[in-house]
Amino acid sequence: FGRAASELETFLWDEFGNLYLELTKPGLEEETARAILRHVVETVLRLLHPICPFVTEELWSKLDPNGAPLIRAPWPEPGPVDADLERRMRAAFEVVRAVRDVRNKYDIKAAEPLRATVEFRDASLKDALGGEVVQIVRTLAGVWLLTFEPERGDARWTGTDVTVFVGIAGKFDVATEVARTEKEMGALEGQIAGSRSKLANEAFRKAKPELAAEVEAKLQEAVSKQAELKARLAELKEIR
């Protein structure tokens, strides 16, 4: 049940809510869009029913107050799959996630149009953003131009299938962001030094092994975060 619940949560939040709902908002009055939304919600409720029966039964009753209870509904059957389209859309959504991550990282407003360059590691995906798919990326990511040549100072994002370069120059106050990042790095360096000092004390390790393990785990997290901040600082200085 744990894995099933996790997969359904990921689908609901990351794909259905974060992507599909955003795409269909302008056309929610259309019959086809509403029918698809209802189908997805009904299917998800059926899949979730063994995990949280009381909640799903209550939600099901809201969809059709006079209908049969959810417990009597048939289990969903898999339908046809367009493997090529799924692959293209997975790549497109990865581009959307890249641009959104860069926006969050540098606090760039969603309404601010950006330029993006996409590099696919798999040559067979080079046409993944063709046709209607490119418009989906533009709508969800707020990208006004997709190019094939990155520029100096672009923010780099690396994913499973793609590397995305996002043009962020002039989109935020670089000096303020540099100062904030350097301040965060300074605080982190103090935390790292303190953790290493504790772990260097053998008496502490022997007397409190569980606490020492916690300190070591936090140290690894801090070192990883420090590497991220150093990369961000280098990126910011490129923009300057």
PDB file of C-alpha atoms in Angstrom:
ATOM      1  CA  PHE A   1       0.000   0.000   0.000  1.00  0.00           C
ATOM      2  CA  GLY A   2       2.857   2.370   0.827  1.00  0.00           C
ATOM      3  CA  ARG A   3       4.339   2.336  -2.676  1.00  0.00           C
ATOM      4  CA  ALA A   4       0.901   2.556  -4.320  1.00  0.00           C
ATOM      5  CA  ALA A   5      -0.042   5.555  -2.171  1.00  0.00           C
ATOM      6  CA  SER A   6       3.275   7.262  -2.960  1.00  0.00           C
ATOM      7  CA  GLU A   7       2.854   6.743  -6.718  1.00  0.00           C
ATOM      8  CA  LEU A   8      -0.695   8.098  -6.635  1.00  0.00           C
ATOM      9  CA  GLU A   9       0.372  11.117  -4.587  1.00  0.00           C
ATOM     10  CA  THR A  10       3.149  11.884  -7.081  1.00  0.00           C
ATOM     11  CA  PHE A  11       0.737  11.586  -9.991  1.00  0.00           C
ATOM     12  CA  LEU A  12      -1.912  13.784  -8.343  1.00  0.00           C
ATOM     13  CA  TRP A  13       0.436  16.572  -7.256  1.00  0.00           C
ATOM     14  CA  ASP A  14       3.214  16.568  -9.848  1.00  0.00           C
ATOM     15  CA  GLU A  15       1.350  15.603 -13.012  1.00  0.00           C
ATOM     16  CA  PHE A  16      -2.386  16.069 -12.619  1.00  0.00           C
ATOM     17  CA  GLY A  17      -2.491  19.112 -10.328  1.00  0.00           C
ATOM     18  CA  ASN A  18       0.746  20.859 -11.210  1.00  0.00           C
ATOM     19  CA  LEU A  19       0.635  20.324 -14.960  1.00  0.00           C
ATOM     20  CA  TYR A  20      -2.652  19.111 -16.430  1.00  0.00           C
ATOM     21  CA  LEU A  21      -4.939  21.311 -14.338  1.00  0.00           C
ATOM     22  CA  GLU A  22      -2.799  24.338 -15.157  1.00  0.00           C
ATOM     23  CA  LEU A  23      -3.102  23.539 -18.853  1.00  0.00           C
ATOM     24  CA  THR A  24      -6.871  23.042 -18.797  1.00  0.00           C
ATOM     25  CA  LYS A  25      -7.818  26.059 -16.672  1.00  0.00           C
ATOM     26  CA  PRO A  26      -8.553  28.286 -19.696  1.00  0.00           C
ATOM     27  CA  GLY A  27     -10.784  25.616 -21.252  1.00  0.00           C
ATOM     28  CA  LEU A  28     -12.588  24.155 -18.258  1.00  0.00           C
ATOM     29  CA  GLU A  29     -15.931  25.117 -19.777  1.00  0.00           C
ATOM     30  CA  GLU A  30     -15.298  22.726 -22.657  1.00  0.00           C
ATOM     31  CA  GLU A  31     -17.106  19.410 -22.379  1.00  0.00           C
ATOM     32  CA  THR A  32     -14.088  17.288 -23.359  1.00  0.00           C
ATOM     33  CA  ALA A  33     -11.802  18.896 -20.767  1.00  0.00           C
ATOM     34  CA  ARG A  34     -14.364  18.440 -18.005  1.00  0.00           C
ATOM     35  CA  ALA A  35     -14.993  14.830 -19.029  1.00  0.00           C
ATOM     36  CA  ILE A  36     -11.265  14.029 -18.850  1.00  0.00           C
ATOM     37  CA  LEU A  37     -10.934  15.702 -15.449  1.00  0.00           C
ATOM     38  CA  ARG A  38     -13.881  13.727 -14.100  1.00  0.00           C
ATOM     39  CA  HIS A  39     -12.513  10.464 -15.521  1.00  0.00           C
ATOM     40  CA  VAL A  40      -9.126  11.039 -13.865  1.00  0.00           C
ATOM     41  CA  VAL A  41     -10.668  11.926 -10.488  1.00  0.00           C
ATOM     42  CA  GLU A  42     -12.995   8.885 -10.563  1.00  0.00           C
ATOM     43  CA  THR A  43     -10.133   6.559 -11.516  1.00  0.00           C
ATOM     44  CA  VAL A  44      -7.848   7.905  -8.788  1.00  0.00           C
ATOM     45  CA  LEU A  45     -10.603   7.527  -6.171  1.00  0.00           C
ATOM     46  CA  ARG A  46     -11.062   3.886  -7.184  1.00  0.00           C
ATOM     47  CA  LEU A  47      -7.322   3.257  -6.916  1.00  0.00           C
ATOM     48  CA  LEU A  48      -7.134   4.989  -3.539  1.00  0.00           C
ATOM     49  CA  HIS A  49     -10.203   3.256  -2.106  1.00  0.00           C
ATOM     50  CA  PRO A  50      -8.364   0.242  -0.597  1.00  0.00           C
ATOM     51  CA  ILE A  51      -5.955   2.658   1.120  1.00  0.00           C
ATOM     52  CA  CYS A  52      -8.369   5.228   2.559  1.00  0.00           C
ATOM     53  CA  PRO A  53     -11.916   3.893   2.047  1.00  0.00           C
ATOM     54  CA  PHE A  54     -13.844   6.366   4.199  1.00  0.00           C
ATOM     55  CA  VAL A  55     -12.317   9.469   2.619  1.00  0.00           C
ATOM     56  CA  THR A  56     -12.667   8.193  -0.950  1.00  0.00           C
ATOM     57  CA  GLU A  57     -16.252   7.052  -0.363  1.00  0.00           C
ATOM     58  CA  GLU A  58     -17.172  10.526   0.883  1.00  0.00           C
ATOM     59  CA  LEU A  59     -15.526  12.223  -2.112  1.00  0.00           C
ATOM     60  CA  TRP A  60     -17.163   9.751  -4.501  1.00  0.00           C
ATOM     61  CA  SER A  61     -20.603  10.625  -3.129  1.00  0.00           C
ATOM     62  CA  LYS A  62     -19.971  14.279  -4.002  1.00  0.00           C
ATOM     63  CA  LEU A  63     -19.423  13.358  -7.654  1.00  0.00           C
ATOM     64  CA  ASP A  64     -22.729  11.517  -7.929  1.00  0.00           C
ATOM     65  CA  PRO A  65     -24.916  11.870  -4.805  1.00  0.00           C
ATOM     66  CA  ASN A  66     -27.577   9.483  -6.172  1.00  0.00           C
ATOM     67  CA  GLY A  67     -25.222   6.909  -7.654  1.00  0.00           C
ATOM     68  CA  ALA A  68     -23.950   3.554  -6.372  1.00  0.00           C
ATOM     69  CA  PRO A  69     -21.302   3.638  -3.620  1.00  0.00           C
ATOM     70  CA  LEU A  70     -17.631   3.498  -4.583  1.00  0.00           C
ATOM     71  CA  ILE A  71     -17.167   0.075  -2.990  1.00  0.00           C
ATOM     72  CA  ARG A  72     -19.355  -1.366  -5.767  1.00  0.00           C
ATOM     73  CA  ALA A  73     -17.509   0.381  -8.590  1.00  0.00           C
ATOM     74  CA  PRO A  74     -15.348  -1.848 -10.843  1.00  0.00           C
ATOM     75  CA  TRP A  75     -11.579  -1.733 -10.556  1.00  0.00           C
ATOM     76  CA  PRO A  76     -10.019   0.465 -13.295  1.00  0.00           C
ATOM     77  CA  GLU A  77      -8.775  -1.328 -16.408  1.00  0.00           C
ATOM     78  CA  PRO A  78      -5.657  -0.097 -18.238  1.00  0.00           C
ATOM     79  CA  GLY A  79      -6.292   1.546 -21.594  1.00  0.00           C
ATOM     80  CA  PRO A  80      -4.165   1.966 -24.737  1.00  0.00           C
ATOM     81  CA  VAL A  81      -0.792   3.704 -24.333  1.00  0.00           C
ATOM     82  CA  ASP A  82       0.912   5.981 -26.854  1.00  0.00           C
ATOM     83  CA  ALA A  83       4.515   5.288 -25.833  1.00  0.00           C
ATOM     84  CA  ASP A  84       6.014   7.896 -28.182  1.00  0.00           C
ATOM     85  CA  LEU A  85       3.694  10.662 -26.973  1.00  0.00           C
ATOM     86  CA  GLU A  86       4.330   9.747 -23.327  1.00  0.00           C
ATOM     87  CA  ARG A  87       8.077   9.949 -23.927  1.00  0.00           C
ATOM     88  CA  ARG A  88       7.763  13.355 -25.599  1.00  0.00           C
ATOM     89  CA  MET A  89       5.531  14.700 -22.857  1.00  0.00           C
ATOM     90  CA  ARG A  90       7.861  13.381 -20.136  1.00  0.00           C
ATOM     91  CA  ALA A  91      10.728  15.289 -21.771  1.00  0.00           C
ATOM     92  CA  ALA A  92       8.568  18.404 -22.146  1.00  0.00           C
ATOM     93  CA  PHE A  93       7.478  18.315 -18.510  1.00  0.00           C
ATOM     94  CA  GLU A  94      11.110  17.968 -17.476  1.00  0.00           C
ATOM     95  CA  VAL A  95      11.808  21.244 -19.300  1.00  0.00           C
ATOM     96  CA  VAL A  96       8.868  22.842 -17.472  1.00  0.00           C
ATOM     97  CA  ARG A  97      10.197  21.610 -14.132  1.00  0.00           C
ATOM     98  CA  ALA A  98      13.653  22.975 -14.982  1.00  0.00           C
ATOM     99  CA  VAL A  99      12.382  26.488 -15.704  1.00  0.00           C
ATOM    100  CA  ARG A 100      10.147  26.480 -12.620  1.00  0.00           C
ATOM    101  CA  ASP A 101      13.045  25.337 -10.425  1.00  0.00           C
ATOM    102  CA  VAL A 102      15.242  28.151 -11.747  1.00  0.00           C
ATOM    103  CA  ARG A 103      12.449  30.662 -11.104  1.00  0.00           C
ATOM    104  CA  ASN A 104      12.126  29.469  -7.502  1.00  0.00           C
ATOM    105  CA  LYS A 105      15.870  29.414  -6.996  1.00  0.00           C
ATOM    106  CA  TYR A 106      16.288  33.053  -8.008  1.00  0.00           C
ATOM    107  CA  ASP A 107      12.840  34.270  -6.936  1.00  0.00           C
ATOM    108  CA  ILE A 108      11.813  35.237 -10.468  1.00  0.00           C
ATOM    109  CA  LYS A 109       8.088  35.904 -10.800  1.00  0.00           C
ATOM    110  CA  ALA A 110       5.978  33.422 -12.766  1.00  0.00           C
ATOM    111  CA  ALA A 111       4.713  36.217 -15.016  1.00  0.00           C
ATOM    112  CA  GLU A 112       8.265  37.172 -16.054  1.00  0.00           C
ATOM    113  CA  PRO A 113       8.920  35.699 -19.541  1.00  0.00           C
ATOM    114  CA  LEU A 114      12.186  33.773 -19.892  1.00  0.00           C
ATOM    115  CA  ARG A 115      14.361  32.379 -22.658  1.00  0.00           C
ATOM    116  CA  ALA A 116      15.400  28.726 -22.488  1.00  0.00           C
ATOM    117  CA  THR A 117      17.806  26.491 -24.377  1.00  0.00           C
ATOM    118  CA  VAL A 118      17.150  22.742 -24.344  1.00  0.00           C
ATOM    119  CA  GLU A 119      19.714  20.000 -24.972  1.00  0.00           C
ATOM    120  CA  PHE A 120      18.442  16.407 -25.187  1.00  0.00           C
ATOM    121  CA  ARG A 121      20.955  13.695 -24.382  1.00  0.00           C
ATOM    122  CA  ASP A 122      19.023  11.179 -26.496  1.00  0.00           C
ATOM    123  CA  ALA A 123      19.134  12.133 -30.179  1.00  0.00           C
ATOM    124  CA  SER A 124      15.728  10.525 -30.739  1.00  0.00           C
ATOM    125  CA  LEU A 125      14.191  13.230 -28.530  1.00  0.00           C
ATOM    126  CA  LYS A 126      15.458  16.155 -30.622  1.00  0.00           C
ATOM    127  CA  ASP A 127      11.953  16.676 -32.045  1.00  0.00           C
ATOM    128  CA  ALA A 128      10.201  16.144 -28.703  1.00  0.00           C
ATOM    129  CA  LEU A 129       9.175  19.803 -28.457  1.00  0.00           C
ATOM    130  CA  GLY A 130       7.646  19.947 -31.906  1.00  0.00           C
ATOM    131  CA  GLY A 131       4.024  20.699 -32.754  1.00  0.00           C
ATOM    132  CA  GLU A 132       1.624  21.392 -29.899  1.00  0.00           C
ATOM    133  CA  VAL A 133       4.126  20.254 -27.259  1.00  0.00           C
ATOM    134  CA  VAL A 134       6.202  23.426 -27.547  1.00  0.00           C
ATOM    135  CA  GLN A 135       3.124  25.517 -26.774  1.00  0.00           C
ATOM    136  CA  ILE A 136       2.498  23.403 -23.674  1.00  0.00           C
ATOM    137  CA  VAL A 137       6.039  24.174 -22.458  1.00  0.00           C
ATOM    138  CA  ARG A 138       5.594  27.880 -23.166  1.00  0.00           C
ATOM    139  CA  THR A 139       2.288  27.975 -21.298  1.00  0.00           C
ATOM    140  CA  LEU A 140       3.394  26.029 -18.213  1.00  0.00           C
ATOM    141  CA  ALA A 141       6.920  27.419 -17.902  1.00  0.00           C
ATOM    142  CA  GLY A 142       6.343  31.006 -19.013  1.00  0.00           C
ATOM    143  CA  VAL A 143       8.986  30.690 -21.731  1.00  0.00           C
ATOM    144  CA  TRP A 144       8.716  33.107 -24.656  1.00  0.00           C
ATOM    145  CA  LEU A 145      11.608  31.693 -26.684  1.00  0.00           C
ATOM    146  CA  LEU A 146      13.171  28.235 -26.981  1.00  0.00           C
ATOM    147  CA  THR A 147      16.619  28.311 -28.584  1.00  0.00           C
ATOM    148  CA  PHE A 148      19.404  25.844 -29.333  1.00  0.00           C
ATOM    149  CA  GLU A 149      22.405  27.942 -28.261  1.00  0.00           C
ATOM    150  CA  PRO A 150      22.867  28.892 -24.584  1.00  0.00           C
ATOM    151  CA  GLU A 151      24.326  32.277 -23.690  1.00  0.00           C
ATOM    152  CA  ARG A 152      26.983  33.209 -21.155  1.00  0.00           C
ATOM    153  CA  GLY A 153      25.469  33.558 -17.696  1.00  0.00           C
ATOM    154  CA  ASP A 154      22.487  31.263 -18.310  1.00  0.00           C
ATOM    155  CA  ALA A 155      21.388  29.184 -15.326  1.00  0.00           C
ATOM    156  CA  ARG A 156      21.989  25.478 -15.961  1.00  0.00           C
ATOM    157  CA  TRP A 157      19.597  22.707 -14.885  1.00  0.00           C
ATOM    158  CA  THR A 158      20.390  19.026 -15.477  1.00  0.00           C
ATOM    159  CA  GLY A 159      17.675  16.368 -15.467  1.00  0.00           C
ATOM    160  CA  THR A 160      17.194  12.752 -16.567  1.00  0.00           C
ATOM    161  CA  ASP A 161      16.751  13.369 -20.295  1.00  0.00           C
ATOM    162  CA  VAL A 162      17.624  17.024 -20.751  1.00  0.00           C
ATOM    163  CA  THR A 163      19.912  19.868 -19.825  1.00  0.00           C
ATOM    164  CA  VAL A 164      18.164  23.223 -19.776  1.00  0.00           C
ATOM    165  CA  PHE A 165      19.836  26.650 -19.838  1.00  0.00           C
ATOM    166  CA  VAL A 166      17.593  29.474 -18.671  1.00  0.00           C
ATOM    167  CA  GLY A 167      18.291  33.116 -19.488  1.00  0.00           C
ATOM    168  CA  ILE A 168      18.082  34.910 -16.146  1.00  0.00           C
ATOM    169  CA  ALA A 169      20.237  37.989 -16.774  1.00  0.00           C
ATOM    170  CA  GLY A 170      18.349  41.162 -15.901  1.00  0.00           C
ATOM    171  CA  LYS A 171      15.499  39.244 -14.289  1.00  0.00           C
ATOM    172  CA  PHE A 172      16.507  39.897 -10.654  1.00  0.00           C
ATOM    173  CA  ASP A 173      18.948  41.893  -8.523  1.00  0.00           C
ATOM    174  CA  VAL A 174      22.199  39.937  -8.880  1.00  0.00           C
ATOM    175  CA  ALA A 175      24.107  41.906  -6.221  1.00  0.00           C
ATOM    176  CA  THR A 176      21.414  41.225  -3.624  1.00  0.00           C
ATOM    177  CA  GLU A 177      21.361  37.534  -4.497  1.00  0.00           C
ATOM    178  CA  VAL A 178      25.179  37.315  -4.304  1.00  0.00           C
ATOM    179  CA  ALA A 179      25.154  38.953  -0.856  1.00  0.00           C
ATOM    180  CA  ARG A 180      22.393  36.624   0.355  1.00  0.00           C
ATOM    181  CA  THR A 181      24.188  33.538  -0.955  1.00  0.00           C
ATOM    182  CA  GLU A 182      27.512  34.585   0.607  1.00  0.00           C
ATOM    183  CA  LYS A 183      25.789  35.195   3.946  1.00  0.00           C
ATOM    184  CA  GLU A 184      24.169  31.755   3.793  1.00  0.00           C
ATOM    185  CA  MET A 185      27.529  30.192   2.935  1.00  0.00           C
ATOM    186  CA  GLY A 186      29.166  31.928   5.903  1.00  0.00           C
ATOM    187  CA  ALA A 187      26.574  30.560   8.314  1.00  0.00           C
ATOM    188  CA  LEU A 188      26.936  27.111   6.772  1.00  0.00           C
ATOM    189  CA  GLU A 189      30.726  27.168   7.105  1.00  0.00           C
ATOM    190  CA  GLY A 190      30.349  27.841  10.835  1.00  0.00           C
ATOM    191  CA  GLN A 191      27.919  24.922  11.139  1.00  0.00           C
ATOM    192  CA  ILE A 192      30.304  22.606   9.247  1.00  0.00           C
ATOM    193  CA  ALA A 193      33.273  23.638  11.394  1.00  0.00           C
ATOM    194  CA  GLY A 194      31.283  23.011  14.588  1.00  0.00           C
ATOM    195  CA  SER A 195      30.136  19.567  13.430  1.00  0.00           C
ATOM    196  CA  ARG A 196      33.647  18.534  12.417  1.00  0.00           C
ATOM    197  CA  SER A 197      34.987  19.707  15.747  1.00  0.00           C
ATOM    198  CA  LYS A 198      32.464  17.543  17.614  1.00  0.00           C
ATOM    199  CA  LEU A 199      33.178  14.498  15.451  1.00  0.00           C
ATOM    200  CA  ALA A 200      36.920  14.908  15.968  1.00  0.00           C
ATOM    201  CA  ASN A 201      36.347  14.361  19.702  1.00  0.00           C
ATOM    202  CA  GLU A 202      36.688  10.594  20.252  1.00  0.00           C
ATOM    203  CA  ALA A 203      35.306  10.874  23.778  1.00  0.00           C
ATOM    204  CA  PHE A 204      32.094  12.386  22.377  1.00  0.00           C
ATOM    205  CA  ARG A 205      31.799   9.638  19.755  1.00  0.00           C
ATOM    206  CA  LYS A 206      32.188   6.881  22.351  1.00  0.00           C
ATOM    207  CA  ALA A 207      29.947   8.444  24.995  1.00  0.00           C
ATOM    208  CA  LYS A 208      27.109   9.389  22.620  1.00  0.00           C
ATOM    209  CA  PRO A 209      27.286   7.250  19.452  1.00  0.00           C
ATOM    210  CA  GLU A 210      23.671   7.933  18.417  1.00  0.00           C
ATOM    211  CA  LEU A 211      24.107  11.690  18.744  1.00  0.00           C
ATOM    212  CA  ALA A 212      27.419  11.445  16.872  1.00  0.00           C
ATOM    213  CA  ALA A 213      25.607   9.660  14.022  1.00  0.00           C
ATOM    214  CA  GLU A 214      23.049  12.486  13.873  1.00  0.00           C
ATOM    215  CA  VAL A 215      25.816  15.099  13.784  1.00  0.00           C
ATOM    216  CA  GLU A 216      27.544  13.199  10.986  1.00  0.00           C
ATOM    217  CA  ALA A 217      24.327  13.004   8.938  1.00  0.00           C
ATOM    218  CA  LYS A 218      23.733  16.736   9.373  1.00  0.00           C
ATOM    219  CA  LEU A 219      27.345  17.400   8.398  1.00  0.00           C
ATOM    220  CA  GLN A 220      26.871  15.522   5.119  1.00  0.00           C
ATOM    221  CA  GLU A 221      23.729  17.538   4.392  1.00  0.00           C
ATOM    222  CA  ALA A 222      25.575  20.784   5.144  1.00  0.00           C
ATOM    223  CA  VAL A 223      28.509  19.848   2.886  1.00  0.00           C
ATOM    224  CA  SER A 224      26.092  19.008   0.070  1.00  0.00           C
ATOM    225  CA  LYS A 225      24.287  22.314   0.562  1.00  0.00           C
ATOM    226  CA  GLN A 226      27.629  24.132   0.604  1.00  0.00           C
ATOM    227  CA  ALA A 227      28.478  22.650  -2.808  1.00  0.00           C
ATOM    228  CA  GLU A 228      25.117  23.851  -4.162  1.00  0.00           C
ATOM    229  CA  LEU A 229      25.731  27.359  -2.844  1.00  0.00           C
ATOM    230  CA  LYS A 230      29.228  27.480  -4.334  1.00  0.00           C
ATOM    231  CA  ALA A 231      27.818  26.466  -7.724  1.00  0.00           C
ATOM    232  CA  ARG A 232      25.094  29.120  -7.417  1.00  0.00           C
ATOM    233  CA  LEU A 233      27.649  31.782  -6.496  1.00  0.00           C
ATOM    234  CA  ALA A 234      29.782  30.900  -9.519  1.00  0.00           C
ATOM    235  CA  GLU A 235      26.650  31.075 -11.694  1.00  0.00           C
ATOM    236  CA  LEU A 236      25.758  34.492 -10.289  1.00  0.00           C
ATOM    237  CA  LYS A 237      29.240  35.850 -10.881  1.00  0.00           C
ATOM    238  CA  GLU A 238      28.992  34.720 -14.518  1.00  0.00           C
ATOM    239  CA  ILE A 239      25.864  36.858 -14.886  1.00  0.00           C
ATOM    240  CA  ARG A 240      27.702  39.891 -13.501  1.00  0.00           C
TER     241      ARG A 240
END
